[in-house]
Short mmCIF file of C-alpha atoms in Angstrom, two decimals:
data_model
loop_
_atom_site.label_atom_id
_atom_site.label_comp_id
_atom_site.label_asym_id
_atom_site.label_seq_id
_atom_site.Cartn_x
_atom_site.Cartn_y
_atom_site.Cartn_z
CA MET A 1 0.15 0.40 -0.13
CA THR A 2 0.80 3.37 -0.68
CA GLN A 3 0.30 6.31 1.54
CA ALA A 4 -0.74 9.72 -0.36
CA PRO A 5 0.95 13.28 0.91
CA SER A 6 -1.60 14.33 2.82
CA THR A 7 -4.70 12.74 4.38
CA PRO A 8 -8.37 14.23 3.17
CA LYS A 9 -11.20 15.24 5.63
CA PRO A 10 -12.79 11.61 5.63
CA ARG A 11 -16.56 11.23 3.68
CA PRO A 12 -16.64 14.16 2.18
CA GLU A 13 -20.70 14.84 0.55
CA ARG A 14 -18.94 15.12 -2.87
CA ASP A 15 -17.34 10.79 -2.80
CA ALA A 16 -20.86 9.67 -1.51
CA PRO A 17 -22.90 7.81 -3.70
CA ASP A 18 -26.73 9.51 -5.44
CA LEU A 19 -28.39 7.19 -2.69
CA SER A 20 -32.12 7.72 -1.94
CA GLU A 21 -33.51 10.87 0.27
CA GLY A 22 -35.57 7.90 2.97
CA TRP A 23 -31.34 6.84 3.30
CA GLY A 24 -30.97 11.47 3.81
CA GLU A 25 -32.75 10.71 6.66
CA GLN A 26 -31.97 7.80 7.88
CA ARG A 27 -28.39 9.05 8.07
CA SER A 28 -28.84 11.31 10.79
CA ARG A 29 -29.43 9.44 13.01
CA LEU A 30 -25.80 7.25 12.85
CA ARG A 31 -23.71 8.11 15.60
CA ARG A 32 -19.42 8.51 15.48
CA ASP A 33 -18.11 6.58 17.83
CA LEU A 34 -15.73 3.89 16.18
CA ARG A 35 -12.05 4.57 16.85
CA ARG A 36 -8.82 3.44 15.52
CA LEU A 37 -9.18 0.24 18.39
CA ASP A 38 -12.59 -0.64 17.95
CA VAL A 39 -12.47 -1.30 14.39
CA LEU A 40 -8.90 -3.30 14.56
CA PHE A 41 -10.89 -5.58 17.10
CA PHE A 42 -13.90 -5.97 15.96
CA LEU A 43 -11.84 -6.83 12.32
CA ILE A 44 -9.63 -10.04 14.47
CA CYS A 45 -13.30 -10.70 15.90
CA THR A 46 -14.58 -11.47 12.25
CA LEU A 47 -11.00 -12.50 11.05
CA VAL A 48 -10.22 -15.54 13.37
CA GLY A 49 -13.36 -17.81 13.64
CA LEU A 50 -13.21 -20.71 16.31
CA ASP A 51 -15.47 -22.52 13.85
CA THR A 52 -13.15 -23.76 11.25
CA ILE A 53 -9.92 -24.07 12.70
CA GLY A 54 -10.96 -28.05 13.39
CA SER A 55 -11.49 -27.96 9.48
CA VAL A 56 -8.34 -27.24 8.59
CA ALA A 57 -6.73 -29.51 11.07
CA ALA A 58 -8.87 -32.65 10.22
CA GLN A 59 -6.64 -32.27 6.95
CA GLY A 60 -3.27 -32.78 7.81
CA PRO A 61 -0.52 -30.85 7.60
CA GLN A 62 -0.73 -29.72 4.49
CA GLY A 63 -3.64 -27.38 6.07
CA LEU A 64 -0.82 -24.95 7.07
CA THR A 65 1.18 -25.14 3.53
CA TRP A 66 -2.36 -23.76 2.43
CA MET A 67 -2.43 -21.73 4.67
CA ALA A 68 0.82 -19.57 4.01
CA ILE A 69 0.48 -19.52 -0.01
CA LEU A 70 -2.68 -19.24 0.42
CA ALA A 71 -2.48 -15.47 2.57
CA LEU A 72 0.93 -14.70 0.01
CA VAL A 73 -1.82 -15.34 -3.34
CA PHE A 74 -5.54 -14.28 -1.94
CA PHE A 75 -5.29 -12.77 1.67
CA LEU A 76 -2.77 -10.76 0.42
CA PRO A 77 -4.21 -8.77 -3.03
CA TYR A 78 -8.03 -9.54 -0.72
CA GLY A 79 -6.59 -6.55 1.91
CA LEU A 80 -5.29 -4.12 -0.72
CA LEU A 81 -7.98 -3.96 -2.47
CA VAL A 82 -10.48 -3.40 0.99
CA ALA A 83 -8.39 -0.95 1.68
CA GLU A 84 -8.61 0.73 -2.02
CA LEU A 85 -12.29 0.73 -2.20
CA GLY A 86 -12.48 1.07 1.90
CA SER A 87 -10.81 3.99 2.19
CA ALA A 88 -11.84 5.76 -0.52
CA PHE A 89 -15.28 5.01 -0.52
CA PRO A 90 -15.70 5.56 3.59
CA VAL A 91 -19.52 5.61 2.95
CA GLN A 92 -22.49 4.02 5.06
CA GLY A 93 -22.41 0.59 3.55
CA GLY A 94 -19.29 -0.02 1.98
CA PRO A 95 -19.32 -2.71 -0.51
CA TYR A 96 -23.13 -2.65 -1.46
CA VAL A 97 -22.45 1.28 -1.91
CA TRP A 98 -19.00 -0.24 -4.18
CA THR A 99 -20.44 -2.66 -5.88
CA ARG A 100 -23.27 -0.06 -6.47
CA LEU A 101 -21.64 2.60 -8.23
CA ALA A 102 -19.75 0.45 -9.85
CA PHE A 103 -22.72 -2.06 -11.67
CA GLY A 104 -25.62 -0.11 -11.01
CA ARG A 105 -28.44 -0.56 -8.36
CA LEU A 106 -29.95 -4.17 -9.33
CA THR A 107 -26.87 -6.09 -9.10
CA ALA A 108 -26.08 -4.81 -6.23
CA GLY A 109 -29.53 -4.91 -4.41
CA VAL A 110 -29.24 -8.63 -5.45
CA ASN A 111 -25.70 -9.42 -4.36
CA GLN A 112 -26.21 -7.67 -0.84
CA LEU A 113 -29.07 -10.16 -0.30
CA LEU A 114 -27.29 -12.64 -0.50
CA TYR A 115 -23.81 -11.11 1.51
CA TRP A 116 -26.22 -10.52 4.12
CA ILE A 117 -28.49 -13.59 4.47
CA SER A 118 -25.71 -15.89 4.28
CA ASN A 119 -24.96 -13.89 8.47
CA PRO A 120 -28.06 -15.86 9.65
CA VAL A 121 -27.20 -19.29 7.90
CA TRP A 122 -24.23 -19.28 9.37
CA VAL A 123 -25.91 -18.27 13.25
CA GLY A 124 -28.21 -20.79 12.73
CA GLY A 125 -26.16 -22.91 11.32
CA SER A 126 -22.35 -23.99 11.54
CA LEU A 127 -21.89 -21.83 14.61
CA CYS A 128 -24.64 -23.00 16.58
CA ILE A 129 -24.06 -26.51 15.97
CA ILE A 130 -20.30 -24.94 17.73
CA ALA A 131 -21.89 -23.43 20.11
CA LEU A 132 -24.17 -26.67 21.49
CA THR A 133 -21.79 -29.00 21.07
CA THR A 134 -19.26 -28.04 22.58
CA TRP A 135 -21.80 -27.23 25.50
CA GLU A 136 -22.56 -30.70 25.52
CA GLU A 137 -19.26 -31.83 25.47
CA PHE A 138 -18.11 -30.09 28.21
CA PHE A 139 -21.46 -29.88 31.15
CA THR A 140 -24.95 -31.56 30.63
CA PRO A 141 -26.13 -33.51 27.12
CA LEU A 142 -29.46 -30.90 25.52
CA PRO A 143 -31.80 -33.45 24.58
CA GLY A 144 -34.60 -32.91 23.06
CA ALA A 145 -36.41 -29.74 23.33
CA TRP A 146 -33.36 -28.32 25.31
CA LYS A 147 -31.77 -28.03 22.11
CA TYR A 148 -33.86 -26.77 20.24
CA ALA A 149 -33.97 -23.86 23.81
CA ALA A 150 -30.25 -24.24 23.62
CA GLY A 151 -29.71 -23.05 20.57
CA LEU A 152 -33.07 -20.10 20.97
CA ALA A 153 -31.20 -19.40 23.13
CA PHE A 154 -28.06 -18.15 21.20
CA ILE A 155 -30.00 -16.72 18.12
CA TRP A 156 -31.29 -14.59 20.11
CA GLY A 157 -28.65 -13.40 22.51
CA GLY A 158 -27.19 -12.42 19.80
CA ALA A 159 -29.85 -10.88 18.59
CA LEU A 160 -30.08 -8.64 21.52
CA ALA A 161 -26.22 -8.20 21.33
CA VAL A 162 -26.06 -6.60 17.47
CA VAL A 163 -29.44 -4.02 17.90
CA GLN A 164 -27.69 -1.47 20.77
CA SER A 165 -26.03 1.84 20.01
CA VAL A 166 -22.94 0.93 17.98
CA ARG A 167 -21.78 3.43 21.52
CA ILE A 168 -22.24 -0.18 23.78
CA GLY A 169 -21.51 -2.35 19.67
CA LYS A 170 -18.70 -2.54 19.25
CA TRP A 171 -17.91 -3.89 23.19
CA VAL A 172 -18.66 -7.12 21.73
CA PRO A 173 -16.12 -7.50 19.41
CA ILE A 174 -14.00 -5.96 21.16
CA ALA A 175 -15.43 -8.81 24.71
CA GLY A 176 -14.84 -11.10 21.12
CA ALA A 177 -10.80 -9.85 20.43
CA VAL A 178 -9.98 -10.26 23.75
CA ALA A 179 -11.54 -13.93 23.75
CA ARG A 180 -9.83 -15.07 21.31
CA ILE A 181 -6.30 -14.15 21.76
CA VAL A 182 -6.60 -15.38 25.58
CA LEU A 183 -8.61 -18.32 24.84
CA LEU A 184 -6.18 -19.56 22.23
CA GLY A 185 -3.26 -18.38 23.76
CA PHE A 186 -4.28 -20.22 27.17
CA PHE A 187 -4.52 -23.43 23.91
CA LEU A 188 -0.27 -23.18 23.02
CA VAL A 189 0.55 -23.09 26.88
CA SER A 190 -1.06 -25.89 27.30
CA VAL A 191 0.01 -28.32 24.23
CA ALA A 192 3.68 -27.42 25.30
CA VAL A 193 3.21 -28.54 29.01
CA TYR A 194 1.13 -31.74 27.43
CA ALA A 195 3.81 -31.98 25.35
CA ALA A 196 7.20 -31.72 27.68
CA ARG A 197 4.88 -33.95 30.12
CA HIS A 198 3.60 -36.94 27.02
CA GLY A 199 5.09 -35.80 24.12
CA VAL A 200 3.96 -34.88 19.97
CA HIS A 201 3.00 -36.70 17.41
CA ALA A 202 5.65 -36.76 14.66
CA LEU A 203 4.73 -34.45 11.77
CA PRO A 204 6.53 -36.05 8.75
CA ALA A 205 7.68 -33.44 6.17
CA GLY A 206 6.28 -35.36 4.02
CA ASP A 207 3.10 -34.46 4.72
CA PHE A 208 3.28 -30.44 4.73
CA ALA A 209 3.37 -31.25 0.45
CA PRO A 210 0.50 -29.53 -0.82
CA THR A 211 -2.01 -32.18 -2.72
CA TYR A 212 -4.15 -31.14 -5.47
CA ALA A 213 -7.08 -33.07 -3.46
CA GLY A 214 -6.10 -31.04 -0.11
CA PHE A 215 -6.16 -28.15 -2.20
CA VAL A 216 -9.77 -28.86 -3.08
CA ALA A 217 -10.91 -30.02 0.40
CA LEU A 218 -8.67 -27.19 1.79
CA VAL A 219 -9.86 -23.92 0.06
CA PRO A 220 -13.46 -23.33 0.91
CA VAL A 221 -12.36 -23.29 5.36
CA LEU A 222 -9.36 -21.50 4.23
CA ILE A 223 -10.63 -18.39 2.24
CA PHE A 224 -13.11 -18.60 4.44
CA ASN A 225 -10.95 -17.89 7.57
CA TYR A 226 -9.76 -14.66 5.26
CA VAL A 227 -12.04 -13.01 5.01
CA GLY A 228 -14.03 -10.25 6.21
CA PHE A 229 -12.05 -6.95 5.78
CA GLU A 230 -14.45 -4.95 4.41
CA LEU A 231 -17.23 -5.29 7.27
CA PRO A 232 -15.67 -2.67 8.96
CA SER A 233 -17.10 0.17 5.78
CA SER A 234 -20.66 -1.41 5.88
CA ALA A 235 -20.77 1.15 9.53
CA ALA A 236 -17.91 3.32 7.41
CA GLU A 237 -19.85 6.49 8.67
CA GLU A 238 -19.82 6.05 12.60
CA MET A 239 -15.87 5.92 12.24
CA LYS A 240 -13.78 8.84 13.02
CA ASN A 241 -11.65 8.30 10.92
CA PRO A 242 -12.51 5.56 8.10
CA ARG A 243 -9.80 6.71 5.45
CA ARG A 244 -6.76 6.46 8.71
CA ASP A 245 -8.73 3.59 10.29
CA ILE A 246 -10.22 1.18 8.12
CA PRO A 247 -6.46 0.02 5.97
CA LEU A 248 -4.43 0.50 9.22
CA SER A 249 -6.19 -2.19 10.75
CA ILE A 250 -6.90 -3.99 7.66
CA LEU A 251 -2.47 -4.26 8.28
CA ARG A 252 -2.49 -4.92 11.50
CA SER A 253 -5.49 -7.80 11.61
CA GLY A 254 -4.16 -9.05 8.90
CA LEU A 255 -0.59 -10.41 10.59
CA ALA A 256 -3.18 -10.73 13.67
CA ALA A 257 -5.02 -13.21 12.79
CA LEU A 258 -1.91 -15.85 10.62
CA VAL A 259 -0.69 -15.13 13.97
CA LEU A 260 -3.84 -17.03 15.77
CA TYR A 261 -4.71 -19.29 13.26
CA GLY A 262 -1.57 -20.90 12.18
CA GLY A 263 -0.47 -21.93 16.16
CA PRO A 264 -3.13 -23.20 16.84
CA ILE A 265 -4.22 -25.61 13.60
CA LEU A 266 -0.51 -26.38 14.81
CA GLY A 267 -1.33 -27.53 18.14
CA ILE A 268 -4.35 -30.15 16.90
CA LEU A 269 -1.67 -31.77 14.96
CA PHE A 270 0.99 -32.34 17.80
CA VAL A 271 -1.45 -33.38 20.34
CA LEU A 272 -4.49 -35.26 17.99
CA PRO A 273 -3.70 -38.59 16.16
CA GLY A 274 -4.61 -37.41 12.46
CA GLU A 275 -7.59 -40.67 12.92
CA ARG A 276 -9.27 -38.78 15.45
CA ILE A 277 -9.36 -35.07 14.11
CA GLY A 278 -13.72 -34.73 13.19
CA SER A 279 -14.52 -31.06 11.61
CA LEU A 280 -16.80 -30.46 13.80
CA GLY A 281 -15.03 -31.42 16.87
CA GLY A 282 -11.39 -31.13 16.61
CA PHE A 283 -10.33 -28.01 18.52
CA ILE A 284 -12.90 -28.84 20.60
CA ASP A 285 -11.11 -32.49 21.70
CA ALA A 286 -7.57 -31.11 20.97
CA CYS A 287 -8.77 -28.14 24.38
CA LYS A 288 -10.36 -31.78 25.59
CA ALA A 289 -6.61 -33.21 25.16
CA VAL A 290 -4.43 -31.18 26.12
CA PHE A 291 -6.10 -29.86 29.28
CA THR A 292 -5.97 -32.67 30.97
CA VAL A 293 -2.37 -31.80 32.17
CA TYR A 294 -4.36 -30.32 35.20
CA GLY A 295 -6.59 -33.05 36.28
CA GLY A 296 -7.39 -35.83 34.14
CA SER A 297 -6.58 -39.29 31.71
CA ILE A 298 -6.95 -40.49 28.65
CA ALA A 299 -8.31 -44.22 27.93
CA ALA A 300 -7.49 -46.23 25.45
CA ASP A 301 -10.27 -45.68 23.02
CA GLY A 302 -9.21 -41.70 23.13
CA THR A 303 -12.27 -40.72 25.49
CA VAL A 304 -10.50 -37.57 27.85
CA THR A 305 -11.89 -37.82 31.46
CA LEU A 306 -12.05 -33.76 33.02
CA THR A 307 -11.61 -33.84 36.70
CA GLY A 308 -10.05 -31.24 39.19
CA ALA A 309 -8.29 -28.75 37.91
CA GLY A 310 -8.17 -30.05 34.13
CA ALA A 311 -12.12 -29.57 34.74
CA VAL A 312 -12.42 -26.22 35.71
CA PHE A 313 -10.77 -25.06 32.49
CA GLY A 314 -12.46 -26.87 30.48
CA GLY A 315 -15.47 -25.33 31.58
CA ILE A 316 -13.86 -21.89 31.11
CA ALA A 317 -12.25 -22.76 28.28
CA ALA A 318 -15.46 -24.24 26.34
CA ALA A 319 -17.59 -20.43 27.71
CA GLY A 320 -15.29 -18.97 25.87
CA LEU A 321 -15.31 -20.59 22.58
CA ILE A 322 -18.84 -20.17 22.62
CA VAL A 323 -17.87 -17.29 23.77
CA GLY A 324 -16.24 -16.36 20.25
CA LEU A 325 -18.69 -18.19 18.42
CA LEU A 326 -21.54 -15.95 19.15
CA THR A 327 -19.43 -12.71 18.88
CA SER A 328 -18.42 -14.10 15.09
CA GLY A 329 -21.39 -14.36 14.55
CA VAL A 330 -22.91 -10.43 15.97
CA THR A 331 -19.89 -9.27 14.38
CA TRP A 332 -20.82 -10.31 11.09
CA ALA A 333 -24.09 -9.47 11.31
CA MET A 334 -22.90 -5.56 13.46
CA GLY A 335 -21.80 -4.91 9.59
CA ALA A 336 -23.69 -6.87 7.44
CA HIS A 337 -27.36 -5.62 8.29
CA ARG A 338 -25.95 -1.97 8.01
CA ALA A 339 -24.88 -3.02 4.22
CA GLN A 340 -28.83 -4.16 3.94
CA ALA A 341 -30.00 -1.30 5.25
CA VAL A 342 -28.83 0.96 3.57
CA ALA A 343 -29.66 -1.15 -0.01
CA CYS A 344 -33.91 -0.80 0.87
CA ALA A 345 -32.85 2.50 2.22
CA ASP A 346 -32.24 3.30 -1.53
CA GLY A 347 -34.29 1.38 -3.33
CA ALA A 348 -33.10 -2.44 -3.90
CA GLY A 349 -35.06 -3.61 -1.04
CA PRO A 350 -37.94 -2.64 1.38
CA ALA A 351 -38.16 0.52 2.25
CA TRP A 352 -39.18 -0.02 5.89
CA LEU A 353 -35.70 -2.42 5.83
CA GLY A 354 -34.26 0.49 5.59
CA HIS A 355 -35.31 2.41 8.65
CA ILE A 356 -32.56 2.94 11.03
CA SER A 357 -34.01 3.36 14.82
CA GLU A 358 -33.94 6.85 16.39
CA LYS A 359 -33.13 5.64 19.64
CA HIS A 360 -29.55 2.69 19.16
CA GLY A 361 -28.55 4.38 15.05
CA THR A 362 -28.83 0.95 14.27
CA PRO A 363 -31.24 -1.20 11.40
CA VAL A 364 -32.94 -3.07 14.22
CA ARG A 365 -35.66 -4.11 11.83
CA VAL A 366 -33.36 -6.08 9.57
CA ASN A 367 -31.92 -7.45 12.96
CA LEU A 368 -34.67 -9.21 14.70
CA LEU A 369 -35.49 -10.03 10.87
CA SER A 370 -32.47 -12.22 10.71
CA ALA A 371 -32.92 -13.60 13.51
CA VAL A 372 -36.10 -14.99 13.21
CA LEU A 373 -34.66 -16.51 9.09
CA ALA A 374 -31.78 -17.67 11.49
CA SER A 375 -33.74 -20.00 13.60
CA LEU A 376 -35.95 -21.13 12.10
CA LEU A 377 -33.30 -22.49 9.54
CA PHE A 378 -32.32 -23.36 12.94
CA VAL A 379 -35.08 -25.51 13.77
CA VAL A 380 -35.88 -26.93 9.89
CA ALA A 381 -31.99 -28.00 9.24
CA LEU A 382 -32.39 -29.58 12.57
CA ASN A 383 -35.42 -31.73 11.79
CA LEU A 384 -33.90 -32.73 8.18
CA THR A 385 -30.39 -34.19 9.05
CA GLY A 386 -32.89 -35.84 12.29
CA GLY A 387 -30.03 -34.08 15.11
CA ASP A 388 -26.85 -35.34 13.24
CA GLY A 389 -24.79 -32.44 13.52
CA GLU A 390 -21.90 -33.34 11.98
CA LYS A 391 -24.32 -33.59 8.21
CA TYR A 392 -25.57 -30.59 9.79
CA PHE A 393 -22.37 -28.01 10.14
CA ALA A 394 -21.53 -29.60 7.16
CA ALA A 395 -24.38 -28.13 5.42
CA GLY A 396 -24.71 -25.41 7.16
CA LEU A 397 -20.88 -24.55 6.61
CA GLY A 398 -21.20 -24.34 2.80
CA LEU A 399 -24.23 -22.26 1.67
CA THR A 400 -22.53 -20.01 5.00
CA ILE A 401 -19.29 -20.34 3.40
CA CYS A 402 -21.05 -20.54 -1.08
CA THR A 403 -23.39 -17.69 0.04
CA THR A 404 -21.32 -14.63 0.60
CA PHE A 405 -18.56 -15.91 -1.61
CA ILE A 406 -20.89 -15.55 -4.95
CA SER A 407 -21.51 -11.85 -3.65
CA TYR A 408 -17.56 -11.27 -3.78
CA VAL A 409 -17.31 -11.99 -7.76
CA ILE A 410 -19.49 -9.40 -7.87
CA THR A 411 -17.88 -7.43 -5.49
CA PHE A 412 -14.14 -8.09 -5.83
CA PRO A 413 -13.88 -6.71 -9.38
CA SER A 414 -15.47 -3.27 -8.95
CA LEU A 415 -12.40 -2.58 -7.54
CA ALA A 416 -10.85 -2.02 -10.84
CA VAL A 417 -13.61 -0.42 -12.32
CA LEU A 418 -14.47 1.98 -9.55
CA ARG A 419 -10.53 3.03 -9.90
CA ARG A 420 -11.91 3.91 -14.34
CA LYS A 421 -14.94 5.36 -13.83
CA TYR A 422 -13.46 7.72 -10.92
CA PRO A 423 -9.92 8.47 -12.08
CA SER A 424 -10.18 11.64 -9.36
CA VAL A 425 -11.58 10.45 -5.98
CA PRO A 426 -8.75 11.03 -3.54
CA ARG A 427 -7.47 7.10 -2.93
CA PRO A 428 -5.40 7.32 0.43
CA TYR A 429 -4.08 3.90 0.63
CA SER A 430 -4.27 2.36 -3.28
CA VAL A 431 -3.54 -0.90 -5.05
CA PRO A 432 0.79 -0.38 -5.89
CA GLY A 433 1.47 -0.58 -10.06
CA GLY A 434 -1.46 1.69 -11.65
CA ARG A 435 -4.08 -0.38 -13.78
CA LEU A 436 -1.77 -2.85 -14.42
CA GLY A 437 -1.53 -4.04 -10.21
CA VAL A 438 -5.21 -3.20 -9.66
CA ARG A 439 -5.65 -5.84 -12.46
CA LEU A 440 -4.01 -8.46 -10.81
CA VAL A 441 -5.02 -7.75 -7.02
CA SER A 442 -8.97 -7.94 -8.22
CA GLY A 443 -8.20 -10.39 -10.84
CA LEU A 444 -6.26 -13.39 -7.71
CA ALA A 445 -8.97 -12.26 -5.94
CA THR A 446 -12.61 -13.09 -7.18
CA VAL A 447 -10.42 -15.65 -9.45
CA PHE A 448 -10.19 -18.01 -6.07
CA VAL A 449 -13.52 -17.10 -4.58
CA ALA A 450 -15.15 -17.87 -8.14
CA PHE A 451 -12.93 -21.62 -7.53
CA THR A 452 -14.43 -21.85 -4.14
CA VAL A 453 -17.70 -21.93 -5.25
CA VAL A 454 -17.23 -24.32 -7.72
CA VAL A 455 -16.15 -26.62 -5.11
CA LEU A 456 -17.85 -25.70 -2.07
CA ILE A 457 -21.22 -26.59 -5.14
CA TRP A 458 -19.19 -29.91 -6.39
CA PRO A 459 -16.56 -31.62 -3.96
CA GLY A 460 -13.26 -32.34 -5.74
CA PHE A 461 -14.09 -30.72 -8.86
CA GLY A 462 -11.22 -31.94 -11.34
CA VAL A 463 -9.92 -34.68 -8.69
CA GLY A 464 -8.82 -37.52 -10.37
CA TRP A 465 -8.56 -35.49 -13.65
CA PHE A 466 -5.10 -34.86 -15.83
CA GLY A 467 -3.43 -38.45 -13.43
CA THR A 468 -3.40 -35.97 -10.47
CA ALA A 469 -4.11 -38.06 -7.72
CA GLY A 470 -7.65 -39.65 -5.08
CA SER A 471 -11.61 -39.57 -6.34
CA ALA A 472 -13.65 -37.08 -5.58
CA ALA A 473 -15.82 -39.04 -4.17
CA ASP A 474 -13.14 -38.75 -1.45
CA SER A 475 -13.79 -34.26 -0.94
CA LEU A 476 -17.49 -35.00 0.29
CA PRO A 477 -18.02 -34.67 4.23
CA GLU A 478 -17.83 -37.36 6.04
CA SER A 479 -21.30 -37.60 6.77
CA PHE A 480 -22.13 -36.80 2.98
CA ALA A 481 -20.30 -40.28 1.78
CA GLY A 482 -22.19 -41.29 -0.78
CA GLN A 483 -24.69 -38.84 -1.21
CA ARG A 484 -23.43 -36.29 -3.52
CA LEU A 485 -26.45 -35.34 -4.10
CA GLN A 486 -28.00 -35.09 -1.42
CA TYR A 487 -25.52 -32.23 -0.05
CA THR A 488 -25.84 -30.49 -3.96
CA LEU A 489 -29.16 -30.02 -3.30
CA SER A 490 -28.47 -28.99 -0.30
CA GLN A 491 -26.51 -25.83 -1.44
CA VAL A 492 -28.85 -24.56 -4.95
CA LEU A 493 -31.90 -25.21 -3.50
CA PRO A 494 -31.23 -22.96 -1.10
CA LEU A 495 -28.75 -20.44 -2.94
CA ALA A 496 -31.68 -20.30 -5.81
CA LEU A 497 -34.22 -19.44 -3.52
CA PHE A 498 -32.27 -16.55 -2.11
CA VAL A 499 -31.16 -15.06 -5.55
CA GLY A 500 -35.68 -14.86 -6.48
CA ILE A 501 -35.60 -12.70 -2.84
CA GLY A 502 -32.83 -10.48 -3.26
CA LEU A 503 -35.55 -10.11 -6.85
CA ALA A 504 -38.44 -9.86 -4.93
CA PHE A 505 -36.50 -7.15 -2.65
CA TYR A 506 -35.34 -5.14 -5.70
CA ALA A 507 -39.36 -4.69 -6.45
CA ALA A 508 -40.67 -4.36 -3.40
CA GLY A 509 -37.95 -0.61 -3.32
CA GLY A 510 -40.07 0.22 -6.61
CA ARG A 511 -42.35 2.48 -4.84
CA THR A 512 -38.36 4.31 -3.16
CA ARG A 513 -36.87 4.70 -6.88
CA ARG A 514 -39.71 6.01 -8.50
CA GLU A 515 -39.99 8.85 -6.02
CA LYS A 516 -36.37 8.76 -6.34
CA GLY A 517 -36.76 10.11 -10.51
#
């Protein structure tokens, strides 16, 4: 990133998009309470998701290899891309505004619907199921109706946090970031103690060698771990100085995310035998195993029993993990919901969803609708999978990533388009290399998310082709083994429904567009 000689004043009105009169009224209710440190914690909470650590570790040491490779060819270009867009167009709504300026309101509206709706899918899907699994592993079983009650409490507890004013709500990502740092740091210390007492599993150098089959299996969760830089831009007009704070926070949070992901994954590989690392319970199982150094034992069949201080530390870590999961959903919601409210107030959705609460300064109606959708998805999915947590987790996480990344396929190219359409807009931070640099950065980021969508809909795409090793069938989630059609339908049918909802939302915004003229 290159810094301009001088920093322009934040959000000059001439840089703002031509939004509807309705949004102009709502804008006055926003409150500028986000400082640079708040944005940094916001991004750490966004980037360091605890629900995918087990999925990466389940692929063995090559997961770390691909993590390093994708940090260079995706994470870095993506960070540069958002740093320029976020500082050049620091307007409330972030990704929606960039896409609208580049491709028009219809494309941006449907795209934003996909971006927003992935949040209730995620909260009611993989986040909820991991939180429930963690509770049952460390505290008490949740039979029958208790599982539904606990899941709905998790969802609506998050919704209550999202509706609060930014002055209060910003403490949720701060708490989430601190919980991550403490939990993952304590886990790594415990791994070191465990290693000193019991030794660790050897990791042969050959296991770090990257394979195409491993790449296809890992690319969805690894890239999902690396996204979220754009979320603070959705609240740009609630920041003290977005032109300065967004790029700096991207750099710092990106470095923190690499450390906070890589260390725990390596720790899991050292502690657990490869055959015992599961996508859903990998991190949970590793925590239980290492905490036996404080009290407890591991049976010959791998069953872990925690006692004394081990049980106490296990309970504290479990609570920290649940808090981390909840704050992940809340932080993403704080960004995605604000962008959706801007889209609706701008005529790309029902006007009533674009309302900003005078009391809280937040889009309360979008927040509550998201909680309702997450609740419905949780109840329906739990019934369709017959309570099978692994199947529920695989389908929910896949759909979340797929929906989010389809929206990125449209948003990321807006960098090149806006550099061409608005060359005179002040860019405090810009992608180096001129037009070639912009095309390279935008192209790399777009290609990787587009490829991810393909392998999510059809796991194992390309495996076994042109002499590559492996079988495409082995790339299916274990809970969907031999059920490719069922898995693909679990992704494609909801995606088609979401696009239909996006078009319906756009139609519902017709009156706003007509009034605007």
